XYZ file of C-alpha atoms in Angstrom:
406
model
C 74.172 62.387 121.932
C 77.846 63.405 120.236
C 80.290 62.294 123.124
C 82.887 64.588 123.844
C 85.619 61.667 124.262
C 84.595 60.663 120.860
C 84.839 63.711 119.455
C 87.865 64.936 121.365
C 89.574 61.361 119.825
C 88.879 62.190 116.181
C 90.737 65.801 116.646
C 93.753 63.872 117.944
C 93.227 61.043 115.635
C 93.368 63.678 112.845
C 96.017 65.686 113.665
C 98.459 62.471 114.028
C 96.982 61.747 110.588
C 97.897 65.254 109.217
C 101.595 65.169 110.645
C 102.275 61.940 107.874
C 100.236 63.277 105.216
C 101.578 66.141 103.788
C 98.923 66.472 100.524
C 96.097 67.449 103.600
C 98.589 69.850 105.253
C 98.958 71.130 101.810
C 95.624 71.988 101.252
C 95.144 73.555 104.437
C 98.317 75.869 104.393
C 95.919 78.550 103.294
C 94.220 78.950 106.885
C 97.718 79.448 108.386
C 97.865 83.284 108.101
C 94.151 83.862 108.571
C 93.190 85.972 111.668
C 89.899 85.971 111.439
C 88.081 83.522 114.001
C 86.214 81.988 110.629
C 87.249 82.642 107.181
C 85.680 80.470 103.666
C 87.594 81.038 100.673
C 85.487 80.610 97.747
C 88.123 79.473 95.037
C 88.993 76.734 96.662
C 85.871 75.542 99.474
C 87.669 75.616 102.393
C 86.206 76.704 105.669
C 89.014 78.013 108.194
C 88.287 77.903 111.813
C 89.958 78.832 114.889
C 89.730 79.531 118.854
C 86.794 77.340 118.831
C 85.493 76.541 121.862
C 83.771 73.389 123.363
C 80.301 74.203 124.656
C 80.615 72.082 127.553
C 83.877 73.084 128.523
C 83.151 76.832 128.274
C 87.051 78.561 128.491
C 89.374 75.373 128.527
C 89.137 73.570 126.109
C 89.817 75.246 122.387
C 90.802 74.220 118.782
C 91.508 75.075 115.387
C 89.895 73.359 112.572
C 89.413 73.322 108.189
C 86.681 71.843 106.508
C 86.270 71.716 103.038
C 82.753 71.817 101.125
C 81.306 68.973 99.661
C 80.833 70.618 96.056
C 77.701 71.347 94.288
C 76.315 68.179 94.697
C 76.161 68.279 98.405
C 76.147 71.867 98.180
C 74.976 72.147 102.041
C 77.537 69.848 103.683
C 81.531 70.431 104.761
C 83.883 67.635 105.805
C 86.552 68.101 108.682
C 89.797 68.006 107.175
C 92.006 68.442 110.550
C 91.502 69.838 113.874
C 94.197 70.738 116.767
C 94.707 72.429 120.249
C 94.179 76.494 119.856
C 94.574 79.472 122.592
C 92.220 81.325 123.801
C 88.966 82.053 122.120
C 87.334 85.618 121.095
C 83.948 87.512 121.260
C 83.579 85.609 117.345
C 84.629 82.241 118.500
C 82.979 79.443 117.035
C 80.876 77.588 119.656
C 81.068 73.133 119.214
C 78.312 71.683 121.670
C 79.170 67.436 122.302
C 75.378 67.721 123.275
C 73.522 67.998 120.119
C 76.854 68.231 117.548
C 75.780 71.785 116.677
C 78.915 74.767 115.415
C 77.434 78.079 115.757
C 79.947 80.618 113.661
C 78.714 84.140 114.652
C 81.032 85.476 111.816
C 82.434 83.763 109.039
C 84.134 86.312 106.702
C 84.104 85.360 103.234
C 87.246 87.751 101.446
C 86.285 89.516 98.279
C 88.298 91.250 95.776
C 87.628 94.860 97.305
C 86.393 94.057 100.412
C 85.006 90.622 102.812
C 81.654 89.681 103.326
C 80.237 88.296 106.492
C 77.480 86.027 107.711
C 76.332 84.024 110.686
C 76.354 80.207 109.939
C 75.224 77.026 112.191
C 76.135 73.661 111.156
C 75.273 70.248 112.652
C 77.330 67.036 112.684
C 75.491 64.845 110.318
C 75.414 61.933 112.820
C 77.207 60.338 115.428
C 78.894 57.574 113.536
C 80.567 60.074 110.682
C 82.309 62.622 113.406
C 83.765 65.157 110.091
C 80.351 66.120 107.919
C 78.821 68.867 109.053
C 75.283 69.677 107.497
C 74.669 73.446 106.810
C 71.746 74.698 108.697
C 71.341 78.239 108.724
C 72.810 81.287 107.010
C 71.668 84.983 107.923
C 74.050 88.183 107.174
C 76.316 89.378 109.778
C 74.748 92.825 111.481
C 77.846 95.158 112.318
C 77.094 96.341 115.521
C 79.942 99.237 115.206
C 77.644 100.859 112.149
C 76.489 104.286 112.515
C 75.187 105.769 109.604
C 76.629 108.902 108.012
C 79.511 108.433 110.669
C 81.056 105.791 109.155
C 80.860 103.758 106.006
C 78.126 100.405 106.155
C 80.584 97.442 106.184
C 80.974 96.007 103.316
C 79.237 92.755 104.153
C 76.254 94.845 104.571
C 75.627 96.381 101.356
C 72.867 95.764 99.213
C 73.750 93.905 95.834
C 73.448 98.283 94.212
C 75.894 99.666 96.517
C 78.911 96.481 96.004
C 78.112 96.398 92.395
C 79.552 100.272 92.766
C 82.267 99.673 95.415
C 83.349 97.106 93.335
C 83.301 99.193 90.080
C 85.306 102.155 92.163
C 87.793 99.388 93.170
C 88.547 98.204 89.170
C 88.309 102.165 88.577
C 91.754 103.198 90.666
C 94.431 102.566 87.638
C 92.419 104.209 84.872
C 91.481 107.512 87.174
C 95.346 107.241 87.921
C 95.774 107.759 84.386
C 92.836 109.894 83.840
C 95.193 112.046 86.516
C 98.503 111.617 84.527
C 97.032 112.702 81.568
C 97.480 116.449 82.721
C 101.109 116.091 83.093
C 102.806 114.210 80.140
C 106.179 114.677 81.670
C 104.118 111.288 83.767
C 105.747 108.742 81.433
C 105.210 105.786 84.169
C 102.459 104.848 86.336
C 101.983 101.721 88.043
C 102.411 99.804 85.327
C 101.602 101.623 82.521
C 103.626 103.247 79.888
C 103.084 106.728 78.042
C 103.291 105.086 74.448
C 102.448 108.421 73.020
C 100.354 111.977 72.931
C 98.445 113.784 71.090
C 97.567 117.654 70.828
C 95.580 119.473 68.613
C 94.547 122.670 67.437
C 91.332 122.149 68.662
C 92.550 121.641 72.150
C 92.154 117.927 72.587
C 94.648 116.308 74.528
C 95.184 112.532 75.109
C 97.386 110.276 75.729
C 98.019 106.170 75.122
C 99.420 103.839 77.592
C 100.241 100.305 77.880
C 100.501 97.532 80.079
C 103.266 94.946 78.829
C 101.861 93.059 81.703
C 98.112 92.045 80.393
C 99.108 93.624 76.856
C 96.289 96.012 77.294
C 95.858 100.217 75.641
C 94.218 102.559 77.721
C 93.181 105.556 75.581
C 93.001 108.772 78.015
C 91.669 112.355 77.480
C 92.806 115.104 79.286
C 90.063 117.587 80.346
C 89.900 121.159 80.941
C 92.909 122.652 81.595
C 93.581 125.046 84.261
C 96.742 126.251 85.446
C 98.504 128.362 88.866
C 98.666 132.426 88.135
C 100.487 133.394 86.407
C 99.888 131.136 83.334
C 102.383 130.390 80.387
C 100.978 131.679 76.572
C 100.488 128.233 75.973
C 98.450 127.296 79.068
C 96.516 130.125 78.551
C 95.656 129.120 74.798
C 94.120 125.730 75.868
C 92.267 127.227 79.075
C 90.221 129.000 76.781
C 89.773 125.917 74.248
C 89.123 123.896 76.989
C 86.468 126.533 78.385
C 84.864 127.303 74.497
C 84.378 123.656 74.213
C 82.421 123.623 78.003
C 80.338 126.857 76.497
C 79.514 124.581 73.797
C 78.537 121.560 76.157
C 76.201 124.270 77.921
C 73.986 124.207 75.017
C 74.455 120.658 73.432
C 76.226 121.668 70.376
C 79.668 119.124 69.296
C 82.649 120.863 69.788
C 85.843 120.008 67.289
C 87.416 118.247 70.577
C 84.832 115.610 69.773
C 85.583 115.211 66.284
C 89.301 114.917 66.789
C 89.022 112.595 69.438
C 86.676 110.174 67.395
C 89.557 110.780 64.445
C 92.162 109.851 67.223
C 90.307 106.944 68.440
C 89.992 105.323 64.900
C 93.549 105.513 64.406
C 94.600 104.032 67.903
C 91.726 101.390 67.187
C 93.165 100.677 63.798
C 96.773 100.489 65.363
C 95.935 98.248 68.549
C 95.734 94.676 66.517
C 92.982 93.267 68.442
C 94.077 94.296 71.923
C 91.919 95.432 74.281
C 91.360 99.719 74.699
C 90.269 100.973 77.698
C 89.087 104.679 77.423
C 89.295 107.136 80.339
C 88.941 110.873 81.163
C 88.256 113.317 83.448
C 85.315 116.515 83.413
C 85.587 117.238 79.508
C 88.140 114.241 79.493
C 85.556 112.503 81.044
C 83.151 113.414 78.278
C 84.876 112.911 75.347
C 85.989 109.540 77.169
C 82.183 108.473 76.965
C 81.873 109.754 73.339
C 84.343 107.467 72.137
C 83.431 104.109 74.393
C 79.829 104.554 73.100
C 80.548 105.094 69.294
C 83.267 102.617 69.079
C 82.130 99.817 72.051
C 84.944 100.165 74.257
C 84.847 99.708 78.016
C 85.322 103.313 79.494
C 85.608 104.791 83.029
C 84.641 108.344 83.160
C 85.301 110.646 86.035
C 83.530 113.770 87.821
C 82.474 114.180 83.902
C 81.131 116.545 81.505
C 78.406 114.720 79.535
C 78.190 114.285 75.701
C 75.893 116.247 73.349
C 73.036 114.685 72.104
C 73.721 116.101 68.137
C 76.965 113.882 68.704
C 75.290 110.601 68.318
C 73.750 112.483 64.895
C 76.744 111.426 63.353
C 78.484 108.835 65.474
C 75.694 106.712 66.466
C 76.105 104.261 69.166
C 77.918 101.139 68.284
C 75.657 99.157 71.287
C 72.206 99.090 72.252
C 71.976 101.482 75.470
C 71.186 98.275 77.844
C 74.694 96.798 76.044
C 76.637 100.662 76.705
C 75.732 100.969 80.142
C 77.363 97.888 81.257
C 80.376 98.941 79.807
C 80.387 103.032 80.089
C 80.844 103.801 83.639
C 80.677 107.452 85.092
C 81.774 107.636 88.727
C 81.696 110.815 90.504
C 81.849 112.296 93.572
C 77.710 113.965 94.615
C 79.240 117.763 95.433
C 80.853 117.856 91.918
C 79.517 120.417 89.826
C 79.863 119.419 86.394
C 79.077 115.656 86.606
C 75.971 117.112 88.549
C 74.773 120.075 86.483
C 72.904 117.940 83.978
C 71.174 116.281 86.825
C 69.992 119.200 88.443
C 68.457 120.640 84.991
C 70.386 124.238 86.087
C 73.545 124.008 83.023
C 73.566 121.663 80.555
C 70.971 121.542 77.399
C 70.615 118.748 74.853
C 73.255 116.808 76.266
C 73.327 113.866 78.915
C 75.793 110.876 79.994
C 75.957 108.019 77.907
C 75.425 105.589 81.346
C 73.716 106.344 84.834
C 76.027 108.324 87.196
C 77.354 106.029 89.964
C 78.053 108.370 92.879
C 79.873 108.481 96.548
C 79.203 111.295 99.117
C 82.524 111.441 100.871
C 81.028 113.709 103.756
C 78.028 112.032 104.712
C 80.138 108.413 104.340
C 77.469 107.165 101.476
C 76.951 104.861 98.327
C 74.765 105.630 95.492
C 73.199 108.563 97.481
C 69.426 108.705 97.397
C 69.179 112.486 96.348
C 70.752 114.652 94.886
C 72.431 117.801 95.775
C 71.126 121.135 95.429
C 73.164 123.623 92.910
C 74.433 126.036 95.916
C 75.643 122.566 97.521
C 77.703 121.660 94.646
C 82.119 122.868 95.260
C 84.140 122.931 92.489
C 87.101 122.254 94.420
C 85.385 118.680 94.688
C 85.570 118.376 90.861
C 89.239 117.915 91.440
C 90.431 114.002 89.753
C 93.400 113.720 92.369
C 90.725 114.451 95.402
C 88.484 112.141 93.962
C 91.303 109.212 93.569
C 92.587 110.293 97.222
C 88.715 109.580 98.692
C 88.095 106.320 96.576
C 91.170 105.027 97.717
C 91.156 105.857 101.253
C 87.435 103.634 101.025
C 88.652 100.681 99.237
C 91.474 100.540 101.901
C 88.874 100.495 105.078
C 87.188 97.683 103.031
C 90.119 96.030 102.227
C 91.179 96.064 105.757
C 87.832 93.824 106.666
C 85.504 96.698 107.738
């Protein structure tokens, strides 16, 4: 049996310890300003705990507590680092029994990059001579109870390896579909923080644009797509719609528009002028397309978006600089499922003889899914979804529900 006197004197005995010895207090600053009733942080093994509550003295007695993980070599044990007096506990409380030294943690979240995970965890004092290591002795993921399908989002903690692999992508995606966004405007000389270095337009009617980040010394190479404009339109406007739109008619039927040809000419030189650093290349619908063009011939990460894909003649003469296992960890083509030219292909009703250089990695907004099993039917498709500023507006308004712990 784990006495409770015994246990309740190593809490105090701790805490008088952690008043003199600031390097402990140090390394549990981190659980000051967590909320959560039990939080691990990964980068550094500590275990945050708080409103626990004593089995046998079921709503007065409560404490907060860290432990820290034992490391890979004791990969299933924690050691208490300090415990003290708490308020009141919560429906998530952990649960301490003096009876058989057990901590039942119905959530523990776990705080990601894009979003937290969540599990339920029981650990057991180790014995009753050590009072601070705690043996690991279950782990199961945390069920939201508050999940409805198609009503709201599945937590994050509760998607399958598939899905986060593509939340996670959408979350790294934000800046460069910023920019895939800016693109269409080059009066847009600053966003976030990247810098319109420079632009190029050409007869042809490619359009693109470099920025930089002074902060990580990174180029992102962006193509505009097809340009459209509010009635009525200016000469010049007009002039590139209809560039924009021979180049689609081309797509249609898998022949290489000049777009492509100037924006592999355009790439070499911004390759040749980088010195090493590293190019990120982004677009949107034809944008989009060229954007994969260039990532596959010249091996450069690339985030395509609601995108036109690439004609299969192009890789005639720019063949792929990666194997296609190599290019689709790299080439990534996000789009939302109603769009109707990231979609045509799919549906076999549009494009010919031309295809996306990676798998499409797709959101339905409406029916609150990720990676969608099917796919939507042409008369289903809106083109009003194709739209990169809607599509940034819905992938951020996501990431901040997962951000905010759902």
């Amino acid at each position: 049996m784990f006495r409770n006197s015994n246990f309740i004197g190593l809490l105090i005995g701790i805490c008088c310890f952690l008043i003199i010895g600031s390097p402990a207090r140090a390394v549990t600053s981190d659980c000051i300003e967590q909320e959560a009733p039990a939080a691990f942080f990964v980068e550094n093994g500590l275990l945050c705990l708080q409103k626990i509550t004593v089995a046998e003295q079921p709503g007065t007695t409560f404490y907060k507590a860290a432990l820290t993980w034992s490391g890979p070599d004791n990969p299933n044990q924690f050691r208490l680092l300090n415990a003290e007096p708490d308020q009141l506990a919560d429906q998530n409380s952990p649960i301490f029994s003096t009876v058989d030294g057990s901590l039942i943690i119905p959530r523990v979240d776990i705080p990601r990059t894009f979003g937290t995970e969540r599990y339920v965890a029981n650990l057991v004092l180790v014995d009753d001579e050590d009072l601070s290591v705690f043996e690991l002795a279950s782990v199961a993921l945390y069920i939201n109870p508050d999940f409805v399908p198609n009503v709201t989002w599945k937590p994050y903690g509760m998607l399958d390896s598939d899905e986060r692999h593509a939340v996670d992508l959408l979350g790294r995606s934000i800046p460069y579909a910023k920019l895939a966004d800016a693109v269409y405007d080059f009066d847009n000389k600053i966003i976030d923080q990247w810098v319109l270095f420079e632009k190029k337009d050409k007869n042809s009617g490619m359009q693109a644009a470099v920025y930089y980040n002074p902060e990580t010394d990174e180029v992102v190479l962006a193509f505009r797509g097809t340009e459209t404009c509010d009635f009525p339109c200016s000469l010049s406007e007009t002039a590139e719609f209809f560039l924009d739109t021979a180049a689609d008619s081309l797509l249609t039927f898998g022949f290489v528009d000049t777009q492509f040809i100037d924006a592999v000419d355009y790439a070499q030189d911004v390759v040749n002028r980088a010195q090493g650093r590293k190019i990120i290349v982004t677009g949107h619908s034809l944008g989009g397309g060229l954007a994969q063009a260039i990532g596959a011939a010249f091996g450069l990460e690339t985030f395509a978006f609601n995108s036109a894909p690439v004609p299969d003649d192009f890789f005639k003469d720019y063949p792929r600089a990666l194997s296609p296992e190599m290019l689709s960890e790299i080439i990534h083509v996000i789009g939302d499922i109603h769009d109707p030219v990231s979609n045509t292909d799919e549906t076999g009703k549009l494009y010919q003889n031309a295809d996306h250089v990676s798998s499409l990695i797709q959101f339905d907004f409406d029916l609150k899914e990720i990676l969608p099993a099917g796919l939507k039917q042409l008369n289903d498709l809106r083109f009003n979804r194709h739209s990169i500023t809607r599509l940034v507006d819905n992938a951020s308004s996501l990431l901040a529900i997962y951000r905010d712990g759902w």
